[in-house]
Amino acid sequence: MTKTIKKLRKQLLIWLAHDIALPYFKLVRRNYNFPYTLAQLQQYPEGTVGRELYRFFSDNNLDMLPHYEKHDIKHVVLGFPPSEAGEVCLQCFMLANGRITLPVVFSVAVGLVILPESWAACRKAWKQGRAIPSLNRLDWFALVPEPLAEVRQRLLIPAA
């Protein structure tokens, strides 16, 4: 695949995340307040969701975006990287798990069209999402102080 096509794909996904999804999140998450700073996440013990979330941001040179923290916790807990394929796989997992919202459905549809080389990974993520009980009512923020391995075990998340 050419560099130009890969660059355009990445720009499309960034545009969808920042110009479409972020305004949506701001609208539906009005009383949304992530109670931690990056410095606070760094202080959590090794192996906790909080410390792994800090590492997720630092290792991938990412900023904490307001209204995206829950999404980023899902990356950490479910084990999907912050790549184009990882984003689509995360959304496939969530859709299969019962998270049926317009942004999720749209992300899956667009991702499957523009990332055909990731179909096998998306199918695997879909099967994983279908195999576990619904996470729709999970308080993702409450997981921050907990050990990641225990959270994954309790939620029946397969080992990465």
Short mmCIF file of N, CA and C in Angstrom, two decimals, residues 70-144:
data_model
loop_
_atom_site.label_atom_id
_atom_site.label_comp_id
_atom_site.label_asym_id
_atom_site.label_seq_id
_atom_site.Cartn_x
_atom_site.Cartn_y
_atom_site.Cartn_z
N LYS A 70 -12.34 7.68 28.96
CA LYS A 70 -12.99 6.37 29.06
C LYS A 70 -12.57 5.49 27.88
N HIS A 71 -12.53 6.06 26.71
CA HIS A 71 -12.09 5.34 25.51
C HIS A 71 -10.66 4.84 25.69
N ASP A 72 -9.79 5.67 26.25
CA ASP A 72 -8.40 5.28 26.45
C ASP A 72 -8.26 4.18 27.51
N ILE A 73 -9.10 4.23 28.54
CA ILE A 73 -9.10 3.14 29.53
C ILE A 73 -9.50 1.83 28.85
N LYS A 74 -10.44 1.90 27.94
CA LYS A 74 -10.84 0.69 27.20
C LYS A 74 -9.66 0.13 26.42
N HIS A 75 -8.86 0.99 25.80
CA HIS A 75 -7.66 0.52 25.10
C HIS A 75 -6.77 -0.28 26.06
N VAL A 76 -6.56 0.26 27.24
CA VAL A 76 -5.67 -0.38 28.22
C VAL A 76 -6.26 -1.70 28.70
N VAL A 77 -7.50 -1.69 29.12
CA VAL A 77 -8.11 -2.88 29.70
C VAL A 77 -8.32 -3.98 28.65
N LEU A 78 -8.75 -3.58 27.47
CA LEU A 78 -9.04 -4.57 26.44
C LEU A 78 -7.81 -4.98 25.64
N GLY A 79 -6.74 -4.18 25.72
CA GLY A 79 -5.48 -4.55 25.09
C GLY A 79 -5.33 -4.18 23.63
N PHE A 80 -6.08 -3.18 23.16
CA PHE A 80 -5.95 -2.75 21.77
C PHE A 80 -5.04 -1.53 21.67
N PRO A 81 -4.06 -1.56 20.77
CA PRO A 81 -3.13 -0.43 20.67
C PRO A 81 -3.79 0.80 20.04
N PRO A 82 -3.19 1.98 20.23
CA PRO A 82 -3.74 3.21 19.63
C PRO A 82 -3.28 3.39 18.19
N SER A 83 -3.50 2.37 17.39
CA SER A 83 -3.17 2.42 15.96
C SER A 83 -4.48 2.44 15.18
N GLU A 84 -4.39 2.61 13.87
CA GLU A 84 -5.60 2.60 13.06
C GLU A 84 -6.34 1.27 13.24
N ALA A 85 -5.62 0.15 13.11
CA ALA A 85 -6.25 -1.16 13.27
C ALA A 85 -6.73 -1.37 14.70
N GLY A 86 -5.96 -0.92 15.68
CA GLY A 86 -6.36 -1.06 17.08
C GLY A 86 -7.64 -0.31 17.39
N GLU A 87 -7.79 0.87 16.81
CA GLU A 87 -9.03 1.65 17.02
C GLU A 87 -10.24 0.91 16.47
N VAL A 88 -10.09 0.38 15.26
CA VAL A 88 -11.22 -0.33 14.64
C VAL A 88 -11.52 -1.62 15.40
N CYS A 89 -10.49 -2.33 15.81
CA CYS A 89 -10.70 -3.55 16.59
C CYS A 89 -11.40 -3.25 17.91
N LEU A 90 -11.01 -2.18 18.57
CA LEU A 90 -11.68 -1.78 19.82
C LEU A 90 -13.17 -1.56 19.56
N GLN A 91 -13.49 -0.86 18.48
CA GLN A 91 -14.89 -0.58 18.17
C GLN A 91 -15.64 -1.85 17.77
N CYS A 92 -14.98 -2.77 17.06
CA CYS A 92 -15.60 -4.06 16.74
C CYS A 92 -15.92 -4.83 18.01
N PHE A 93 -14.97 -4.85 18.94
CA PHE A 93 -15.18 -5.51 20.23
C PHE A 93 -16.40 -4.91 20.92
N MET A 94 -16.44 -3.59 21.02
CA MET A 94 -17.51 -2.93 21.75
C MET A 94 -18.87 -3.14 21.07
N LEU A 95 -18.90 -3.08 19.74
CA LEU A 95 -20.15 -3.31 19.02
C LEU A 95 -20.65 -4.73 19.27
N ALA A 96 -19.77 -5.70 19.16
CA ALA A 96 -20.14 -7.10 19.39
C ALA A 96 -20.58 -7.33 20.84
N ASN A 97 -20.07 -6.51 21.74
CA ASN A 97 -20.39 -6.63 23.16
C ASN A 97 -21.69 -5.91 23.52
N GLY A 98 -22.31 -5.27 22.53
CA GLY A 98 -23.60 -4.63 22.77
C GLY A 98 -23.58 -3.12 22.83
N ARG A 99 -22.45 -2.51 22.55
CA ARG A 99 -22.36 -1.04 22.55
C ARG A 99 -22.79 -0.55 21.17
N ILE A 100 -24.08 -0.36 21.00
CA ILE A 100 -24.63 0.00 19.70
C ILE A 100 -25.00 1.47 19.71
N THR A 101 -24.02 2.28 19.31
CA THR A 101 -24.23 3.73 19.19
C THR A 101 -23.80 4.14 17.79
N LEU A 102 -24.27 5.28 17.37
CA LEU A 102 -23.92 5.76 16.03
C LEU A 102 -22.40 5.88 15.84
N PRO A 103 -21.65 6.48 16.78
CA PRO A 103 -20.20 6.56 16.58
C PRO A 103 -19.52 5.20 16.47
N VAL A 104 -19.97 4.23 17.26
CA VAL A 104 -19.35 2.90 17.22
C VAL A 104 -19.66 2.23 15.88
N VAL A 105 -20.92 2.23 15.49
CA VAL A 105 -21.32 1.60 14.23
C VAL A 105 -20.60 2.27 13.06
N PHE A 106 -20.56 3.59 13.07
CA PHE A 106 -19.90 4.33 12.00
C PHE A 106 -18.40 4.03 11.95
N SER A 107 -17.76 3.98 13.12
CA SER A 107 -16.33 3.67 13.18
C SER A 107 -16.03 2.29 12.62
N VAL A 108 -16.85 1.32 12.98
CA VAL A 108 -16.66 -0.04 12.48
C VAL A 108 -16.84 -0.07 10.96
N ALA A 109 -17.91 0.54 10.48
CA ALA A 109 -18.18 0.53 9.04
C ALA A 109 -17.05 1.19 8.25
N VAL A 110 -16.65 2.38 8.68
CA VAL A 110 -15.56 3.08 7.98
C VAL A 110 -14.27 2.28 8.08
N GLY A 111 -13.97 1.78 9.27
CA GLY A 111 -12.75 1.01 9.47
C GLY A 111 -12.67 -0.22 8.61
N LEU A 112 -13.78 -0.94 8.49
CA LEU A 112 -13.77 -2.14 7.66
C LEU A 112 -13.58 -1.82 6.18
N VAL A 113 -14.09 -0.67 5.76
CA VAL A 113 -13.92 -0.27 4.37
C VAL A 113 -12.48 0.16 4.08
N ILE A 114 -11.90 0.95 4.97
CA ILE A 114 -10.57 1.51 4.66
C ILE A 114 -9.40 0.66 5.15
N LEU A 115 -9.68 -0.36 5.96
CA LEU A 115 -8.61 -1.22 6.49
C LEU A 115 -8.88 -2.70 6.20
N PRO A 116 -9.02 -3.07 4.94
CA PRO A 116 -9.33 -4.48 4.64
C PRO A 116 -8.26 -5.46 5.14
N GLU A 117 -7.03 -5.00 5.26
CA GLU A 117 -5.97 -5.88 5.75
C GLU A 117 -6.13 -6.22 7.24
N SER A 118 -7.05 -5.53 7.91
CA SER A 118 -7.27 -5.75 9.34
C SER A 118 -8.52 -6.59 9.61
N TRP A 119 -9.14 -7.13 8.59
CA TRP A 119 -10.39 -7.87 8.78
C TRP A 119 -10.22 -9.05 9.74
N ALA A 120 -9.12 -9.78 9.64
CA ALA A 120 -8.92 -10.94 10.52
C ALA A 120 -8.83 -10.49 11.99
N ALA A 121 -8.10 -9.41 12.23
CA ALA A 121 -7.99 -8.89 13.60
C ALA A 121 -9.35 -8.38 14.09
N CYS A 122 -10.11 -7.75 13.20
CA CYS A 122 -11.44 -7.26 13.57
C CYS A 122 -12.37 -8.42 13.89
N ARG A 123 -12.29 -9.48 13.13
CA ARG A 123 -13.11 -10.67 13.39
C ARG A 123 -12.77 -11.26 14.75
N LYS A 124 -11.47 -11.31 15.07
CA LYS A 124 -11.04 -11.83 16.37
C LYS A 124 -11.59 -10.94 17.50
N ALA A 125 -11.49 -9.62 17.33
CA ALA A 125 -12.01 -8.68 18.33
C ALA A 125 -13.53 -8.85 18.48
N TRP A 126 -14.22 -9.03 17.36
CA TRP A 126 -15.67 -9.24 17.38
C TRP A 126 -16.01 -10.48 18.21
N LYS A 127 -15.31 -11.57 17.95
CA LYS A 127 -15.58 -12.82 18.68
C LYS A 127 -15.29 -12.65 20.17
N GLN A 128 -14.25 -11.92 20.50
CA GLN A 128 -13.93 -11.66 21.92
C GLN A 128 -15.04 -10.86 22.58
N GLY A 129 -15.53 -9.83 21.89
CA GLY A 129 -16.61 -9.01 22.44
C GLY A 129 -17.89 -9.78 22.65
N ARG A 130 -18.20 -10.68 21.74
CA ARG A 130 -19.41 -11.50 21.86
C ARG A 130 -19.32 -12.52 22.98
N ALA A 131 -18.09 -12.93 23.30
CA ALA A 131 -17.88 -14.04 24.23
C ALA A 131 -18.00 -13.66 25.71
N ILE A 132 -18.01 -12.37 26.01
CA ILE A 132 -18.04 -11.97 27.42
C ILE A 132 -19.33 -11.21 27.73
N PRO A 133 -19.69 -11.16 29.01
CA PRO A 133 -20.89 -10.38 29.39
C PRO A 133 -20.73 -8.90 29.01
N SER A 134 -21.85 -8.23 28.85
CA SER A 134 -21.86 -6.83 28.44
C SER A 134 -21.07 -5.95 29.41
N LEU A 135 -20.32 -5.03 28.84
CA LEU A 135 -19.57 -4.05 29.62
C LEU A 135 -20.25 -2.68 29.61
N ASN A 136 -21.47 -2.63 29.09
CA ASN A 136 -22.16 -1.35 28.93
C ASN A 136 -22.38 -0.57 30.22
N ARG A 137 -22.55 -1.25 31.31
CA ARG A 137 -22.81 -0.55 32.57
C ARG A 137 -21.58 -0.45 33.46
N LEU A 138 -20.44 -0.81 32.91
CA LEU A 138 -19.21 -0.79 33.69
C LEU A 138 -18.76 0.65 33.97
N ASP A 139 -18.36 0.90 35.20
CA ASP A 139 -17.79 2.20 35.57
C ASP A 139 -16.29 2.13 35.28
N TRP A 140 -15.91 2.55 34.10
CA TRP A 140 -14.52 2.45 33.63
C TRP A 140 -13.58 3.26 34.52
N PHE A 141 -14.02 4.40 35.02
CA PHE A 141 -13.16 5.24 35.86
C PHE A 141 -12.83 4.54 37.18
N ALA A 142 -13.76 3.73 37.68
CA ALA A 142 -13.54 3.04 38.96
C ALA A 142 -12.44 1.98 38.84
N LEU A 143 -12.07 1.62 37.64
CA LEU A 143 -11.03 0.60 37.43
C LEU A 143 -9.63 1.16 37.62
N VAL A 144 -9.46 2.46 37.58
CA VAL A 144 -8.13 3.10 37.58
C VAL A 144 -7.23 2.60 38.72
#
